[in-house]
mmCIF file of C-alpha atoms in Angstrom:
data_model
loop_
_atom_site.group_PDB
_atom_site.id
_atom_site.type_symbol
_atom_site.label_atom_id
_atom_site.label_comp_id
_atom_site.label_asym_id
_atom_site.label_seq_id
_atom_site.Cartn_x
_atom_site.Cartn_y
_atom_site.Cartn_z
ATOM 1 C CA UNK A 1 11.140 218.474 131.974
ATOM 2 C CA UNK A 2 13.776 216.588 134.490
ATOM 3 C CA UNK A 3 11.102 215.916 136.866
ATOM 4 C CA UNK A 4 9.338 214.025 134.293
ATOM 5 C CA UNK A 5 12.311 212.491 133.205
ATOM 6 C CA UNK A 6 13.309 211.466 136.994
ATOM 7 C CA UNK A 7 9.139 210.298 137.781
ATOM 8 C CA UNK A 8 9.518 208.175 134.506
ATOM 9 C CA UNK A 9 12.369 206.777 135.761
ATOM 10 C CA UNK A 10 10.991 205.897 138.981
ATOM 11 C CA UNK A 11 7.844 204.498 138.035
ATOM 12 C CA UNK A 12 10.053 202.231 135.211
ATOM 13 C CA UNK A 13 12.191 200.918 138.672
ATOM 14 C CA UNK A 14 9.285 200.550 140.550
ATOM 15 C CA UNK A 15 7.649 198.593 137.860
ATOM 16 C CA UNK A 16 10.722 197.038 137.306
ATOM 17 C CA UNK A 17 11.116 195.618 140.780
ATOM 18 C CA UNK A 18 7.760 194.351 140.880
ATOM 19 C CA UNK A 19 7.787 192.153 138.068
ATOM 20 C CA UNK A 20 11.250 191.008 139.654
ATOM 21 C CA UNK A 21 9.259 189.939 142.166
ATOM 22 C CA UNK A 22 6.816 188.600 140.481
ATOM 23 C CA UNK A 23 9.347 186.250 138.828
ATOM 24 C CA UNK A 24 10.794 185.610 141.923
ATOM 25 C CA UNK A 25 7.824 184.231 143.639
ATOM 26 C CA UNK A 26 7.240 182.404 140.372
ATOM 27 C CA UNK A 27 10.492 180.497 140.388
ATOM 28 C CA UNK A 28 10.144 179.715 144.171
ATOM 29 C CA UNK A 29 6.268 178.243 143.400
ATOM 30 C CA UNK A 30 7.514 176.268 140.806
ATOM 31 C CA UNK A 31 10.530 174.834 143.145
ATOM 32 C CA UNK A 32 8.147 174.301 145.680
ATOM 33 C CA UNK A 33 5.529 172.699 142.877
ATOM 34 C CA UNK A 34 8.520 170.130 141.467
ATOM 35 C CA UNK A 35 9.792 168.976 144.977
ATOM 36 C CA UNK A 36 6.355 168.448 146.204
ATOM 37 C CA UNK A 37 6.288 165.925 143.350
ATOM 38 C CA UNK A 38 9.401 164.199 143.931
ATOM 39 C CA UNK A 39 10.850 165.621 140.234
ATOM 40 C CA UNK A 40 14.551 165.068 139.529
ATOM 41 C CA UNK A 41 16.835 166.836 137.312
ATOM 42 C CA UNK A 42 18.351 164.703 134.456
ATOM 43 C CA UNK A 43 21.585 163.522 135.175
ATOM 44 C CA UNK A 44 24.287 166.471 135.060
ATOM 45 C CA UNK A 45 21.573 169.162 135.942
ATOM 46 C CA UNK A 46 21.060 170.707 138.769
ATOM 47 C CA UNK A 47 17.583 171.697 138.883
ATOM 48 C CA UNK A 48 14.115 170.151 136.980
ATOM 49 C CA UNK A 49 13.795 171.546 133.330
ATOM 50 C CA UNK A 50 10.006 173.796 132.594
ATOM 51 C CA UNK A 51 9.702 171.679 129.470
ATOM 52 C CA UNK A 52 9.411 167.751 131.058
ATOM 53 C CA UNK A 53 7.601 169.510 133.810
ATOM 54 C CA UNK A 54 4.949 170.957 131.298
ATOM 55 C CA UNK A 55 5.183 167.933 129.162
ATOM 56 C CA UNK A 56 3.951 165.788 132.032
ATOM 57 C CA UNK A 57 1.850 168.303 133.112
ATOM 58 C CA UNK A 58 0.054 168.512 129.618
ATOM 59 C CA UNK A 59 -0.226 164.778 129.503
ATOM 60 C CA UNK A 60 -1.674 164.473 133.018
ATOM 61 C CA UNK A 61 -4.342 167.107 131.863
ATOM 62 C CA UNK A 62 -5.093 165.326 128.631
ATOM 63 C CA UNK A 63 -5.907 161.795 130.417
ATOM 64 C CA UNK A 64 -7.288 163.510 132.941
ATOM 65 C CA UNK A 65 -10.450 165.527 130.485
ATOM 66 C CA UNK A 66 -10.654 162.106 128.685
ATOM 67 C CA UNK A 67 -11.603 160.638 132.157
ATOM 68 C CA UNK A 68 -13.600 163.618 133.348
ATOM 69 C CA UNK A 69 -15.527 164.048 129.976
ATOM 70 C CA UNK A 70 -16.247 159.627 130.086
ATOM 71 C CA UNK A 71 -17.248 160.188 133.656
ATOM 72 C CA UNK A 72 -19.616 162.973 132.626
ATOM 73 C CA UNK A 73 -20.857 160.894 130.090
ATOM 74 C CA UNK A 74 -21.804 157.904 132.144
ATOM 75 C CA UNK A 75 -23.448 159.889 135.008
ATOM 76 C CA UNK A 76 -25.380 161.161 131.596
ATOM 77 C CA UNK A 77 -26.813 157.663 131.149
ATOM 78 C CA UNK A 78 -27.284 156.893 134.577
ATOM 79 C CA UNK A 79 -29.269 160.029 135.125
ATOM 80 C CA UNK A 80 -31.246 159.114 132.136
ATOM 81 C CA UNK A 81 -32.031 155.293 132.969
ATOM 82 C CA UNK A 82 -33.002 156.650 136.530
ATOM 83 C CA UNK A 83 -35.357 159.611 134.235
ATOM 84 C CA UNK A 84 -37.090 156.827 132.635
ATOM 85 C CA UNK A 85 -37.385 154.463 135.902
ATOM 86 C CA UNK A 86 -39.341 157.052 137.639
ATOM 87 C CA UNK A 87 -41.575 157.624 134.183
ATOM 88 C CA UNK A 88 -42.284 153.876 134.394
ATOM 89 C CA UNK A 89 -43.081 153.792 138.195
ATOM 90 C CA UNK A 90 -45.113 156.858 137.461
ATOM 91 C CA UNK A 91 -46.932 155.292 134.583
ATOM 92 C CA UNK A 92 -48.167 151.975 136.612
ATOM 93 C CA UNK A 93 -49.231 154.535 139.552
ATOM 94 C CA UNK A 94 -51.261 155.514 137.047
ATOM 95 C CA UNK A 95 -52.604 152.208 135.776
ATOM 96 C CA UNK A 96 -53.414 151.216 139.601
ATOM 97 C CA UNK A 97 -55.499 154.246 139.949
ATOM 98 C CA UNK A 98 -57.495 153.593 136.805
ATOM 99 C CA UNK A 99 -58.249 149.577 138.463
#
């Protein structure tokens, strides 16, 4: 019954120390991440806030599918103008061959 008691508690540290880790590496990625992009704190804090980060982060996302999904939209069209050029061409091949 103690040995149990004493694995439990070692697997519970080693878990423990991992997701310490974990968070570490997190918190250092996310430094890295914010300096990278030149973020400042707001005046009287020392380091950049998760929620403007995520809030810009969000935005940039949501102009960046409206872009992506118009984008896809006009290579849509092209590819279909280009569909129906080829069906013309194709179509006075055909007429030629029947002269």
């Amino acid at each position: 019954m103690l040995y149990n008691c004493v694995f439990i508690s070692f697997a519970a540290s080693n878990e423990q120390d991992e997701v310490h880790a974990q968070l570490m590496f997190a918190q250092k990625s996310f430094h890295e991440l914010v300096t990278f992009l030149g973020l400042k704190p707001k005046t009287g804090e020392t380091e950049v806030a998760t929620g403007p980060f995520f809030m810009l982060w969000f935005e940039f996302c949501t102009d960046f599918k409206t872009r992506w999904r118009r984008e896809n939209k006009n290579i849509s069209k092209e590819r279909c103008v280009d569909r129906e050029r080829e069906r013309e061409r194709e179509r006075e091949r055909e007429r030629e061959r029947e002269r």
